[in-house]
Coordinates of C-alpha atoms in Angstrom, one line a residue:
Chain A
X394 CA -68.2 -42.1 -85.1
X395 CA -69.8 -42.8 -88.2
X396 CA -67.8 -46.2 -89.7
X397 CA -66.9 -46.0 -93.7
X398 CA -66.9 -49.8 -95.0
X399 CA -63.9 -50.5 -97.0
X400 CA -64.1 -52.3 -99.9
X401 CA -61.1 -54.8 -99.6
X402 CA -60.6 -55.2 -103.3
X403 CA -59.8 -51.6 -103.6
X404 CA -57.1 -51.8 -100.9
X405 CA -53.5 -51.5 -102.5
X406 CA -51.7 -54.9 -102.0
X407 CA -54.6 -57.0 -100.6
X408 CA -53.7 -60.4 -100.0
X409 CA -50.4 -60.5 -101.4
X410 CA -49.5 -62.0 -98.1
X411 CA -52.3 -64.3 -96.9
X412 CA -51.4 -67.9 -96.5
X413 CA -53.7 -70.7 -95.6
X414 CA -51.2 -72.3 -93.7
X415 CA -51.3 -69.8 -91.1
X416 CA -54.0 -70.6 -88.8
X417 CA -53.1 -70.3 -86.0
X418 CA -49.2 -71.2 -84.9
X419 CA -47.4 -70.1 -88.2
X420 CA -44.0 -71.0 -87.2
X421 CA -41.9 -67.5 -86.2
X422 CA -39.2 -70.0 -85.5
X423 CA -37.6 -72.0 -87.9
X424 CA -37.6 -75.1 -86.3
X425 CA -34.5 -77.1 -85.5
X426 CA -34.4 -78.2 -81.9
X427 CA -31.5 -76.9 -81.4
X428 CA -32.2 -75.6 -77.7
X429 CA -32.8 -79.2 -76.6
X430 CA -28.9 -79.6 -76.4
X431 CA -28.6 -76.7 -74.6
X432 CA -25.6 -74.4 -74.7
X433 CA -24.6 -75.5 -78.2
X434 CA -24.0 -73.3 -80.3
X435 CA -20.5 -72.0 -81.0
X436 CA -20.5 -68.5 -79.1
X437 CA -19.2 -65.4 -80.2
X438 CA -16.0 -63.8 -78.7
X439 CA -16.7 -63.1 -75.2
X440 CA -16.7 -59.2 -75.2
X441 CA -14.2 -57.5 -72.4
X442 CA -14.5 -54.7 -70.2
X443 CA -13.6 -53.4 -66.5
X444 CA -17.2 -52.2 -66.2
X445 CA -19.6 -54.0 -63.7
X446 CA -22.4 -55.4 -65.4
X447 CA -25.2 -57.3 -63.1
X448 CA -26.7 -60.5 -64.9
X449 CA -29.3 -62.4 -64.4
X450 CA -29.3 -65.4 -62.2
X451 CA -31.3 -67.6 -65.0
X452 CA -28.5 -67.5 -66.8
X453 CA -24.9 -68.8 -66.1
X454 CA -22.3 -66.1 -67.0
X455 CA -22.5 -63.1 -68.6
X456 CA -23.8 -62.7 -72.7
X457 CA -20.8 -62.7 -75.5
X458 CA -21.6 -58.8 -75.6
X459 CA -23.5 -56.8 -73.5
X460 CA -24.2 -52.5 -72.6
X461 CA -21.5 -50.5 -70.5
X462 CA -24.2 -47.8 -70.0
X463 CA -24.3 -46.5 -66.7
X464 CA -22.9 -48.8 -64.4
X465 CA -24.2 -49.4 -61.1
X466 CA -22.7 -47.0 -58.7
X467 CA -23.9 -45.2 -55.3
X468 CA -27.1 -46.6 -52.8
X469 CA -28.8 -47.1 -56.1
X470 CA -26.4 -49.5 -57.2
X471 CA -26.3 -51.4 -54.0
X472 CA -29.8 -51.7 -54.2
X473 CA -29.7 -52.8 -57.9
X474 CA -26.9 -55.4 -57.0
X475 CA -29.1 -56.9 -54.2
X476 CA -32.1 -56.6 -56.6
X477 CA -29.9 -59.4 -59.0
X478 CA -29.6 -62.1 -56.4
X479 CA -33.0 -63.1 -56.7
X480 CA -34.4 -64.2 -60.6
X481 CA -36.8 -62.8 -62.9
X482 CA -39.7 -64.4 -61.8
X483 CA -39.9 -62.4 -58.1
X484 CA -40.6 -59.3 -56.7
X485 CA -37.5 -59.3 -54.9
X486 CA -35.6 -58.6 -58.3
X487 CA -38.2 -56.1 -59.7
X488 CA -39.3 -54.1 -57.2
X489 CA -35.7 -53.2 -55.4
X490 CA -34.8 -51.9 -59.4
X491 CA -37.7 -49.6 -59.3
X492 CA -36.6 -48.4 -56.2
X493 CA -33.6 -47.6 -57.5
X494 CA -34.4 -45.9 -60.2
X495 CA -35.8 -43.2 -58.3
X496 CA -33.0 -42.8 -55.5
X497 CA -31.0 -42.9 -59.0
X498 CA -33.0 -39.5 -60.0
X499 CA -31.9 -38.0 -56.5
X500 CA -28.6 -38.8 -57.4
X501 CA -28.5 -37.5 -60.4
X502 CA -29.3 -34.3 -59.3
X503 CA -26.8 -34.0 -57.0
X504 CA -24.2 -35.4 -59.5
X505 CA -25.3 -32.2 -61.3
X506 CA -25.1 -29.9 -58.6
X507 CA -21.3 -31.1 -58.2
X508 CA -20.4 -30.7 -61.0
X509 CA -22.1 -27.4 -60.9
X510 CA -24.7 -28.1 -63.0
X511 CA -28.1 -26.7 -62.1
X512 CA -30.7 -28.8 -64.4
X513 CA -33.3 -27.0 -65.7
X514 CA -36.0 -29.2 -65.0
X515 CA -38.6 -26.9 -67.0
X516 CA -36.7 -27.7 -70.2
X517 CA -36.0 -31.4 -69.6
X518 CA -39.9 -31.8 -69.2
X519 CA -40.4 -29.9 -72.6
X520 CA -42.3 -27.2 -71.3
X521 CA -41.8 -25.3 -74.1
X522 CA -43.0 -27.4 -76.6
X523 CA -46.3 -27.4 -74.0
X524 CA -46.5 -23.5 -74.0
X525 CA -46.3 -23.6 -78.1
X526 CA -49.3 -26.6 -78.4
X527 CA -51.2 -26.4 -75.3
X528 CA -50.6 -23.5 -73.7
X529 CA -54.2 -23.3 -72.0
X530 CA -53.5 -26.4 -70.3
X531 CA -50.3 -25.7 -69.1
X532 CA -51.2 -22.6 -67.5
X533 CA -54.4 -24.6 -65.9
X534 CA -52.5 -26.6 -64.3
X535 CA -49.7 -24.1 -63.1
X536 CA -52.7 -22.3 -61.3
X537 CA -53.8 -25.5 -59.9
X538 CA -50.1 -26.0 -58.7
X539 CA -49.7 -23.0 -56.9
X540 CA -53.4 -23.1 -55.6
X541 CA -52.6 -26.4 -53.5
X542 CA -49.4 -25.1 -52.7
X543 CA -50.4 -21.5 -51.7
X544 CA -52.9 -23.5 -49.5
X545 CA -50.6 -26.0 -48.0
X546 CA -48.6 -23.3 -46.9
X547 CA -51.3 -20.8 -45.7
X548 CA -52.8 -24.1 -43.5
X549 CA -49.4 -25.2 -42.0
X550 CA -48.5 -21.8 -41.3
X551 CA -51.9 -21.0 -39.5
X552 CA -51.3 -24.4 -37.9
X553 CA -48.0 -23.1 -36.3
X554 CA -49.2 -19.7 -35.0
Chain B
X1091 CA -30.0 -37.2 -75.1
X1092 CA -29.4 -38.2 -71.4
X1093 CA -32.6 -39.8 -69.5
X1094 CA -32.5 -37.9 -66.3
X1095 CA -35.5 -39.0 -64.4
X1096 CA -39.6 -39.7 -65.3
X1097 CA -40.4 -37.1 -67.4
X1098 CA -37.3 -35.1 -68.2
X1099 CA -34.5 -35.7 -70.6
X1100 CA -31.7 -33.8 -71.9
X1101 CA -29.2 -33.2 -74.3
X1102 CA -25.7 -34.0 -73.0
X1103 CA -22.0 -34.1 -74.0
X1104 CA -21.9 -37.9 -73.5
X1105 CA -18.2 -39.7 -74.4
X1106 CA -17.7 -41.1 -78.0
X1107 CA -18.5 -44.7 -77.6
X1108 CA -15.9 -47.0 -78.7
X1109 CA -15.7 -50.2 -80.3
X1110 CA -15.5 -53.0 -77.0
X1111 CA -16.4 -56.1 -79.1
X1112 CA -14.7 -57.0 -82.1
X1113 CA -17.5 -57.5 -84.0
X1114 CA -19.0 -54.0 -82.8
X1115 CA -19.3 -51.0 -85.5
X1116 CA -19.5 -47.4 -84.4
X1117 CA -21.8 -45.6 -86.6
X1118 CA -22.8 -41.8 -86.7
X1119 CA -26.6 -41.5 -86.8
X1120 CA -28.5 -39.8 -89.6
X1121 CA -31.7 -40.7 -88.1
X1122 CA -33.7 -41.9 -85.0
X1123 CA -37.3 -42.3 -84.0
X1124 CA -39.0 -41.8 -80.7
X1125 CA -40.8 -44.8 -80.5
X1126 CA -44.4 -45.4 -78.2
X1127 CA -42.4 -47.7 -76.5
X1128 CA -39.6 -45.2 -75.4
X1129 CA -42.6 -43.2 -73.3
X1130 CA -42.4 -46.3 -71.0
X1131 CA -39.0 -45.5 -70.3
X1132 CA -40.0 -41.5 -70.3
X1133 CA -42.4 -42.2 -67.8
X1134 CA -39.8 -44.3 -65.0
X1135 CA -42.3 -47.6 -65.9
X1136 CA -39.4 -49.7 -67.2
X1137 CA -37.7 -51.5 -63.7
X1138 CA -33.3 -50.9 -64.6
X1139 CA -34.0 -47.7 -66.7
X1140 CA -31.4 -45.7 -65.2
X1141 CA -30.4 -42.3 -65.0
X1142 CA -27.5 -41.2 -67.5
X1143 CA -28.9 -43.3 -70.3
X1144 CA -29.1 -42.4 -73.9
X1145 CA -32.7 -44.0 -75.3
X1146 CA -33.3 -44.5 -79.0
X1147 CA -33.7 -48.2 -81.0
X1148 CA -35.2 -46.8 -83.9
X1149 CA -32.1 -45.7 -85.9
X1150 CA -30.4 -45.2 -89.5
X1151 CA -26.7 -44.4 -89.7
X1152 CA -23.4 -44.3 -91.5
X1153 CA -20.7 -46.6 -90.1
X1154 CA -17.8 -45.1 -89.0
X1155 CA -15.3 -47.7 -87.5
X1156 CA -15.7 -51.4 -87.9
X1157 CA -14.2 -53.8 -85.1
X1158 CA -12.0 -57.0 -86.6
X1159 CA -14.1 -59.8 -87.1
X1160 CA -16.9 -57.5 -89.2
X1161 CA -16.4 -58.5 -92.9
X1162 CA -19.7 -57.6 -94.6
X1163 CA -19.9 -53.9 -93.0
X1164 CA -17.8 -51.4 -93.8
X1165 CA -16.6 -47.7 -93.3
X1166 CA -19.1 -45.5 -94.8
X1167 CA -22.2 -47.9 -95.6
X1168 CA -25.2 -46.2 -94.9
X1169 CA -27.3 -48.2 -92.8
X1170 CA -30.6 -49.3 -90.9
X1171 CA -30.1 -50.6 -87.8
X1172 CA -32.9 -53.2 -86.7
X1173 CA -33.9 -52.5 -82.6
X1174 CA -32.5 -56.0 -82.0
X1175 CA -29.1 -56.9 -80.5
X1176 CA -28.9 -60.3 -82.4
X1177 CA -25.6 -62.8 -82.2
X1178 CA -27.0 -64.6 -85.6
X1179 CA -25.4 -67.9 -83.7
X1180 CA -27.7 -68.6 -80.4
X1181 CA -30.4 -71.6 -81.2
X1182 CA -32.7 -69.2 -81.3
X1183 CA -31.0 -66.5 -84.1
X1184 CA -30.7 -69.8 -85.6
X1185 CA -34.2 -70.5 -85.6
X1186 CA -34.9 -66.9 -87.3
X1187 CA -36.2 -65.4 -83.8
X1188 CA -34.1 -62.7 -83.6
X1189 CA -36.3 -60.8 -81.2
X1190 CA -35.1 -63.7 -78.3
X1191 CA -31.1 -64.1 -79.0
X1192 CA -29.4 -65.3 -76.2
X1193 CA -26.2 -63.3 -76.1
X1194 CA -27.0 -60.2 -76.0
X1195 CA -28.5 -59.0 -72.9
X1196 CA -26.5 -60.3 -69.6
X1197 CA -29.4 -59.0 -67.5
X1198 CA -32.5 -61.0 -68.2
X1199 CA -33.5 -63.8 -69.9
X1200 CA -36.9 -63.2 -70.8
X1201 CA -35.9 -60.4 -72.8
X1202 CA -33.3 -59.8 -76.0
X1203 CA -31.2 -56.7 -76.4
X1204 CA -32.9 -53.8 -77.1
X1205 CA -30.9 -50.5 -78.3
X1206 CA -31.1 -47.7 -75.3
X1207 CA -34.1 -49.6 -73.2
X1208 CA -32.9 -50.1 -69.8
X1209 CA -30.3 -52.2 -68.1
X1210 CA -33.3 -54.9 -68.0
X1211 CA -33.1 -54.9 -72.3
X1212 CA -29.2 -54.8 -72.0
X1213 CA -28.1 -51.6 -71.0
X1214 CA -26.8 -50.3 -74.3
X1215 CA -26.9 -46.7 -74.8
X1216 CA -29.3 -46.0 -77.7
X1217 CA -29.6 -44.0 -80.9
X1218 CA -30.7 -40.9 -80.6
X1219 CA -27.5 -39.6 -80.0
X1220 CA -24.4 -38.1 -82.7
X1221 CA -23.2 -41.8 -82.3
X1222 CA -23.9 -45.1 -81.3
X1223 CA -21.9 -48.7 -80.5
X1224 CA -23.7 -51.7 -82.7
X1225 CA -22.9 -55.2 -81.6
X1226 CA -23.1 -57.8 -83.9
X1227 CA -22.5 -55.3 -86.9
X1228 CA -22.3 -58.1 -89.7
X1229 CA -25.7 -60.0 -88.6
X1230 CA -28.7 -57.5 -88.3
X1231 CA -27.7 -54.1 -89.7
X1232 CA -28.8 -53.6 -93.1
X1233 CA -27.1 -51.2 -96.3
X1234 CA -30.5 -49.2 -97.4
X1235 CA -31.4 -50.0 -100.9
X1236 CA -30.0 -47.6 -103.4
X1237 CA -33.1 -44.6 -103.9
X1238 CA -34.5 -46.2 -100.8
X1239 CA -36.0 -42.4 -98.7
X1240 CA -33.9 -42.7 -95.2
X1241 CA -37.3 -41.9 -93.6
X1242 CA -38.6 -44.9 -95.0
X1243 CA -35.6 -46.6 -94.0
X1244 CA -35.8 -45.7 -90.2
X1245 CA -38.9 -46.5 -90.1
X1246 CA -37.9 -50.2 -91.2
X1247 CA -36.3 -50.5 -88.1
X1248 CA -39.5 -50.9 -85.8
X1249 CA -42.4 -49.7 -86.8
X1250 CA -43.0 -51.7 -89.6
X1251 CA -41.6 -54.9 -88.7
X1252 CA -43.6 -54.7 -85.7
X1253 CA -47.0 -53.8 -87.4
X1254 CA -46.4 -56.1 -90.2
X1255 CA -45.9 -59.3 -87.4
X1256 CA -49.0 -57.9 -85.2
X1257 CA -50.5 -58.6 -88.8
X1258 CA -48.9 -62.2 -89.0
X1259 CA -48.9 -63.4 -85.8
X1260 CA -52.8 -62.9 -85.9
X1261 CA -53.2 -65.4 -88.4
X1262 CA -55.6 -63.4 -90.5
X1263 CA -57.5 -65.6 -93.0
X1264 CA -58.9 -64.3 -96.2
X1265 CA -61.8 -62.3 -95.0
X1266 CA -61.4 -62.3 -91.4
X1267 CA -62.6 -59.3 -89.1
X1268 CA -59.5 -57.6 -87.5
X1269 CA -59.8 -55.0 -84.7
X1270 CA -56.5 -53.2 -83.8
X1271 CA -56.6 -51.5 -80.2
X1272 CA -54.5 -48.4 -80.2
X1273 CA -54.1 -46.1 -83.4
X1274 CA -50.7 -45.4 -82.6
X1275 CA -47.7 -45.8 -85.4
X1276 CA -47.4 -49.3 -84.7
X1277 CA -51.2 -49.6 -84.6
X1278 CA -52.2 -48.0 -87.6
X1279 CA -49.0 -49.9 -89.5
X1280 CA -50.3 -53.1 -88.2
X1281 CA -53.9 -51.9 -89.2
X1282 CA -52.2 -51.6 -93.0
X1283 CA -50.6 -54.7 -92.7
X1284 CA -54.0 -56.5 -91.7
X1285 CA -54.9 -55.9 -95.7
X1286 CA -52.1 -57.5 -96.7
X1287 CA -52.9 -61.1 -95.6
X1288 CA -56.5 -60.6 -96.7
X1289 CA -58.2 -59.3 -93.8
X1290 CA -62.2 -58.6 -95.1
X1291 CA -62.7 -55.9 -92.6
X1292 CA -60.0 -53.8 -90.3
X1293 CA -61.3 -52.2 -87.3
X1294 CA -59.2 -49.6 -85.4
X1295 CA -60.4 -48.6 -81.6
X1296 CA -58.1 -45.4 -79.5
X1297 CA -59.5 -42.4 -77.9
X1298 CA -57.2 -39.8 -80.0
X1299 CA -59.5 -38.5 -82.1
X1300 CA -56.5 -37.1 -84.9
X1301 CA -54.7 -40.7 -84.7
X1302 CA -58.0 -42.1 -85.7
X1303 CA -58.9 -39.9 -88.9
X1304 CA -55.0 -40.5 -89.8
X1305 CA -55.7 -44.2 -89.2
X1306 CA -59.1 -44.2 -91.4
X1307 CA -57.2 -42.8 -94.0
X1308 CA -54.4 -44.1 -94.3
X1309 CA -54.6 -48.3 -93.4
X1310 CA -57.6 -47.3 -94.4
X1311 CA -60.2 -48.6 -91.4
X1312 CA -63.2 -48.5 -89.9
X1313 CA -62.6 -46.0 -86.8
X1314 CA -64.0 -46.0 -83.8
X1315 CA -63.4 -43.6 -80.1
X1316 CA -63.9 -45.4 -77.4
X1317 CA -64.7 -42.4 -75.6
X1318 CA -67.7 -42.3 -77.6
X1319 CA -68.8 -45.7 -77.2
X1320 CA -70.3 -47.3 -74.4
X1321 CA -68.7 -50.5 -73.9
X1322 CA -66.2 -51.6 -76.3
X1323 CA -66.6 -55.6 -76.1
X1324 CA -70.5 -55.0 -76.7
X1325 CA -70.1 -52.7 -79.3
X1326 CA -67.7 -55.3 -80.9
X1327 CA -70.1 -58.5 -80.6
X1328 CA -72.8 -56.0 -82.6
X1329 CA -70.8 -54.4 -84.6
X1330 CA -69.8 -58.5 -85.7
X1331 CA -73.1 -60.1 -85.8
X1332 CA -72.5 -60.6 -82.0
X1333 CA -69.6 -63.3 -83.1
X1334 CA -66.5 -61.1 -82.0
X1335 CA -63.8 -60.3 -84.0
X1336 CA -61.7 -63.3 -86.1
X1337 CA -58.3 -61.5 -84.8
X1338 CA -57.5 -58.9 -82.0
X1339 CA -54.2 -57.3 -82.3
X1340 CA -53.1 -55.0 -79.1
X1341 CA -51.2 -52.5 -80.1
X1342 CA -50.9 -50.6 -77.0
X1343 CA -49.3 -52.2 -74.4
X1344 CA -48.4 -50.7 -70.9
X1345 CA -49.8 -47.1 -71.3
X1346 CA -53.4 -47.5 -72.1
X1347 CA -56.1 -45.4 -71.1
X1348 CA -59.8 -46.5 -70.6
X1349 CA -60.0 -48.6 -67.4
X1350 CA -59.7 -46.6 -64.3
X1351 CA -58.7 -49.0 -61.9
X1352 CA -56.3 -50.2 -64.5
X1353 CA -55.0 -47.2 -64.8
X1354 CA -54.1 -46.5 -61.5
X1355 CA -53.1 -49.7 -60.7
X1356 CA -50.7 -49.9 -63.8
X1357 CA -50.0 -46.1 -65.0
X1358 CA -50.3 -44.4 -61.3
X1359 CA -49.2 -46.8 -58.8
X1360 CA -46.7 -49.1 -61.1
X1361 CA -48.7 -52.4 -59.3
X1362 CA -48.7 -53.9 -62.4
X1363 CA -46.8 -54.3 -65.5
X1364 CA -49.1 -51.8 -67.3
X1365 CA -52.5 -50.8 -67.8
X1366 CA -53.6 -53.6 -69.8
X1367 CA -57.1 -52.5 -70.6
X1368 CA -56.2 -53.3 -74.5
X1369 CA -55.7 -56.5 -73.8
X1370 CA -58.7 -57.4 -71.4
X1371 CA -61.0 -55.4 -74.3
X1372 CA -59.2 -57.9 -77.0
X1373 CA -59.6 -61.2 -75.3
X1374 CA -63.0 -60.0 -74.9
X1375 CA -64.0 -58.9 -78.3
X1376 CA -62.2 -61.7 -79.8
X1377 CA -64.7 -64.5 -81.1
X1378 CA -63.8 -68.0 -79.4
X1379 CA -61.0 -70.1 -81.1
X1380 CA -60.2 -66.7 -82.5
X1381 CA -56.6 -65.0 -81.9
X1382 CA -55.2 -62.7 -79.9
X1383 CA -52.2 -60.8 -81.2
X1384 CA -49.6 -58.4 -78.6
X1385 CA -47.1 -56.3 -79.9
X1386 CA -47.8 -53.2 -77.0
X1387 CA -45.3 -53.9 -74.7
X1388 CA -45.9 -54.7 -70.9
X1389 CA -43.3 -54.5 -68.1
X1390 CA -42.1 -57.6 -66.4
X1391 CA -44.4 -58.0 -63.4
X1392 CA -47.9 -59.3 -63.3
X1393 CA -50.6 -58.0 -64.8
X1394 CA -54.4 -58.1 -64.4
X1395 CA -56.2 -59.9 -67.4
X1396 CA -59.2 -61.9 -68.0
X1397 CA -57.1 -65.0 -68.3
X1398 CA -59.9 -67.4 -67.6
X1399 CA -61.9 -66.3 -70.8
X1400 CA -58.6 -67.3 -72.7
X1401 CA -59.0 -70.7 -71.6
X1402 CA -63.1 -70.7 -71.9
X1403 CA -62.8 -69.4 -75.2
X1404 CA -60.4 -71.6 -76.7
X1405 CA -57.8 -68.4 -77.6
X1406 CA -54.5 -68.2 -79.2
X1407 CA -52.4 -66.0 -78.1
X1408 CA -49.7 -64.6 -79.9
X1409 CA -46.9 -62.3 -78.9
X1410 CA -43.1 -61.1 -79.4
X1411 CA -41.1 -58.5 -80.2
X1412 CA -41.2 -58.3 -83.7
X1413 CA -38.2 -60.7 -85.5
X1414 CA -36.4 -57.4 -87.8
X1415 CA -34.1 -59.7 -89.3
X1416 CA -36.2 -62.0 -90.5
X1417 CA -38.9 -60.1 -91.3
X1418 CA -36.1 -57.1 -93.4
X1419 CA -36.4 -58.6 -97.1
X1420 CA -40.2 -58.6 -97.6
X1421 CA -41.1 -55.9 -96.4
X1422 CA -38.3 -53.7 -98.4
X1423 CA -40.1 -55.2 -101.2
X1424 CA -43.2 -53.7 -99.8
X1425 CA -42.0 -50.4 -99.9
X1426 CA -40.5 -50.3 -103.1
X1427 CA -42.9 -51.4 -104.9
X1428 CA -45.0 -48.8 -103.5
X1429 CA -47.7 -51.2 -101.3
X1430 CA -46.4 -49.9 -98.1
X1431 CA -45.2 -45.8 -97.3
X1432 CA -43.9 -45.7 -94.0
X1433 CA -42.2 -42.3 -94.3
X1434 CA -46.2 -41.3 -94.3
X1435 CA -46.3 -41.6 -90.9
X1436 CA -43.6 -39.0 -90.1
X1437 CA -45.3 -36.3 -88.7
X1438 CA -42.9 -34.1 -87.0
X1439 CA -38.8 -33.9 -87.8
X1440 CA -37.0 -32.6 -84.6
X1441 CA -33.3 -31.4 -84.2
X1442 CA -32.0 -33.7 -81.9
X1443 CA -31.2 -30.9 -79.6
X1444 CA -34.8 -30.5 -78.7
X1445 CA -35.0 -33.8 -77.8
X1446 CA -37.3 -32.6 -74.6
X1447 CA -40.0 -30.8 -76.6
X1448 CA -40.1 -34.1 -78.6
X1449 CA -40.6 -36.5 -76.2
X1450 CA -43.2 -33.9 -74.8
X1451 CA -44.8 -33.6 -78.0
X1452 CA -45.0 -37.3 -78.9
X1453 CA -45.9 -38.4 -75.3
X1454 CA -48.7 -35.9 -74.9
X1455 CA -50.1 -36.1 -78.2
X1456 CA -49.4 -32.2 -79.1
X1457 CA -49.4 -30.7 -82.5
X1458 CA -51.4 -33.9 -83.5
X1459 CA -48.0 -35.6 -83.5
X1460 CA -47.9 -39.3 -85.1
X1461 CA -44.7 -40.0 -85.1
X1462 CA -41.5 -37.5 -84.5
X1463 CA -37.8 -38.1 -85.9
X1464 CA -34.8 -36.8 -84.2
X1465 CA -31.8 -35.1 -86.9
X1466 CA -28.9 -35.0 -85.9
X1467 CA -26.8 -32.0 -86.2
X1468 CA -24.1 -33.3 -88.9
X1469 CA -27.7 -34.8 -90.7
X1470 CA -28.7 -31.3 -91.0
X1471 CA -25.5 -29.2 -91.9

């Protein structure tokens, strides 16, 4: 691609900004320490609740607030309560939460389906939004679909005659 | 909207939250982004992002109900609401890093509250929903300016605090070299921003041919498609009198494209906290003693970069999620005195009921789609 050089002058609001001081550890922080006492600081009101809410083993009790989204529940949450007796810094907290994330999807659908919901997966992956803008490669990849499936059937059903 | 699973979400009669916290507001949203980062969710790449969740930390919205310690909120104000859950009292609120409070998110340490990302950024239910719980409702929500546009507003809430510190963090000297990696809204803000600490030359690399043009035109920048180029790092060093860029900002994070082993290893097979072939091309493009600059967002495992070229180059690296708070008052300024237009960037205005189309638009790059926003329906009546 053919490069256009820019003539910085010309650039709205060039420079209002630059300082010479910041090269290279321009203080994000406003320094004060303060971490070397530790838990110091005055905390807000500790936030109460009935819902379970996992937390971290780096840190000692739970944060003044903190989400009541979706609280572990099911094998998912067992797995996601196992998942937060190791820290942050090992596999055996991360990859347990992965896992159950997708045995959560599995129950989700079958939390829909009791409630007798049937989720229209078609419409949650925004397939119509694909059919408006890209409708050629949707379809492609529909044939392709049903290609390897027509085929997977056609050879395991040959394979069982 | 109700995260269902990789891929699919939902719109869902979800229960009105309530205030739990006495310094919690309830406020009814007029506005919320999808944000690049909210694809990693979309895409089951965020460890904790669990089914039933409402996503959204890119939000404007009129408060509704106050809890009893909020005294600088009230009923009514129209507000933005920056994407982090900050106390305003941890050491380090106190030190202005907002981005890193420390009582906010029970789950992990290494991370602050983040509005709707995942139980490992807090588990709060997000904002692009009717209505939405904000903690700590006197310390980082903001009353938008009188004639302030709400689009310009919203967009204050992320994207432009986050460019605008890719832009910082880097360091940028009067007449440095900048390349950005990733010509995404976050990209292409920091891109703009790069001008504003006197960058002498802004260089913007992505494969998305209709991200670039906007990118050229609006930062404005030098564009470039990796697709069309053979090796980035080489094509760097030339393209820089074989010195390498001053500054290297990585504005893509987790989901980049360009590396096939990365890909797989990071996109496919979830081996690694992302595809972090951005970053490897930065630390290699960079000149040595320059600085590396991350806002793209990685997940929490390891990741494969070329760290030893950090140390034989002498590198700076810089990284965070951006610091909203702190960050609020200058950049308002920006846009009203015209030097920055977010609301530019707004490509595509959604009803919030088609929530799926949108995150299908914006995560597959349809309809030349920079950057969607939900409306709600009381928004739109």
């Amino acid at each position: 691609m053919e490069k256009r050089l820019i003539d910085p002058s010309q650039v709205k609001g060039w420079g209002i900004d630059a300082d010479p001081k910041n090269d290279p550890t321009y203080p994000m922080k406003a320094r004060n320490n303060g971490e070397h006492k530790g838990y110091s600081w005055q905390r807000p009101t500790q936030q109460r609740g009935d819902v379970e809410v996992l937390h971290s083993n780096e840190r000692p009790h739970l944060t003044a607030v903190f989400g009541t989204s979706t609280p572990p529940r099911g094998l998912s949450g067992l797995l996601r309560r196992f998942a937060f007796r190791y820290s942050e810094s090992s596999y055996g907290h991360w990859l347990p939460l992965m896992a159950a994330d997708r045995i959560g999807v599995a129950e989700g659908y079958v939390e829909d389906l009791a409630r007798g919901h049937i989720p229209n997966v078609f419409a949650e992956r925004g397939w119509a939004a694909e059919w408006k803008y890209n409708r050629g490669s949707l379809l492609l990849r529909i044939g392709v679909g049903v290609a390897v499936i027509s085929a997977a059937v056609a050879y395991l059903s040959s394979d069982t005659d | 909207m109700n995260y269902r699973g990789p891929l699919r979400v939902r719109i869902d009669e979800k229960p009105m939250p309530e205030i739990l916290h006495p310094q919690d507001a309830i406020v009814r949203v007029t506005r919320s982004c999808i944000c690049g980062s909210d694809l990693h969710l979309y895409n089951g790449s965020v460890p904790d992002t669990r089914p039933g969740m409402t996503f959204g930390h890119e939000f404007t919205g009129i408060v509704e109900q106050i809890g009893g310690e909020v005294q600088k909120l009230k009923v009514g104000d129209h507000v933005l609401v920056p994407f982090n859950i900050a106390c305003g009292k941890c050491v380090f609120c106190q030190q202005e890093l907002y981005g890193n409070c420390h009582e906010s998110n029970s789950e992990a340490t290494a991370v602050g509250a983040i509005y709707g990302y995942s139980h490992t950024a807090g588990g709060y239910d997000g904002g692009q929903a009717e209505y939405v719980r904000v903690p700590y409702a006197d310390v980082s929500p903001t009353v938008i300016p009188d004639g302030m546009d709400p689009d310009d507003a919203v967009m204050l809430t992320d994207v432009v605090p986050t460019g605008y510190q890719a832009a910082e963090m880097a360091g940028i000297q009067p007449g440095d070299t900048v390349c950005v990696f990733g010509a995404g809204p976050v990209g292409i803000m920091a891109a703009r921003c790069a001008w504003l600490f006197g960058a002498g030359r802004v260089i913007v690399i992505d494969c998305v041919q209709y991200r670039l043009e906007f990118a050229r035109n609006y930062a404005p920048a030098e564009v470039y498609n990796f697709k069309e180029l053979d090796d980035v790092v080489l094509f760097m060093k030339k393209t820089t009198d074989w010195m390498g860029a001053d500054v290297c900002i990585d504005a893509v994070g987790a989901e980049a494209a360009g590396n096939a082993m990365q890909s797989l290893l990071g996109r496919k097979l979830l081996m690694q906290g992302g595809s972090a072939t951005a970053l490897h091309w930065a630390i290699n493009s960079v000149k040595k003693g320059g600085i590396i600059s991350i806002v793209g967002v990685y997940g929490p495992i390891d990741t494969l970069v070329p760290i030893g070229n950090v140390l034989n180059k002498g590198l700076t690296i810089r990284a965070n999620q951006a610091s909203v708070k702190r960050l609020l008052p200058r950049l308002i300024e920006h846009v009203q005195s015209g030097v920055l237009n977010p609301k530019a960037l707004i490509t595509h205005r959604v009803p919030l009921e088609y929530v799926s189309d949108a995150y299908r638009i914006f995560s597959a790059k349809l309809d030349n789609c920079i950057k969607p926003v939900l409306l709600p329906p009381s928004v739109r009546s």
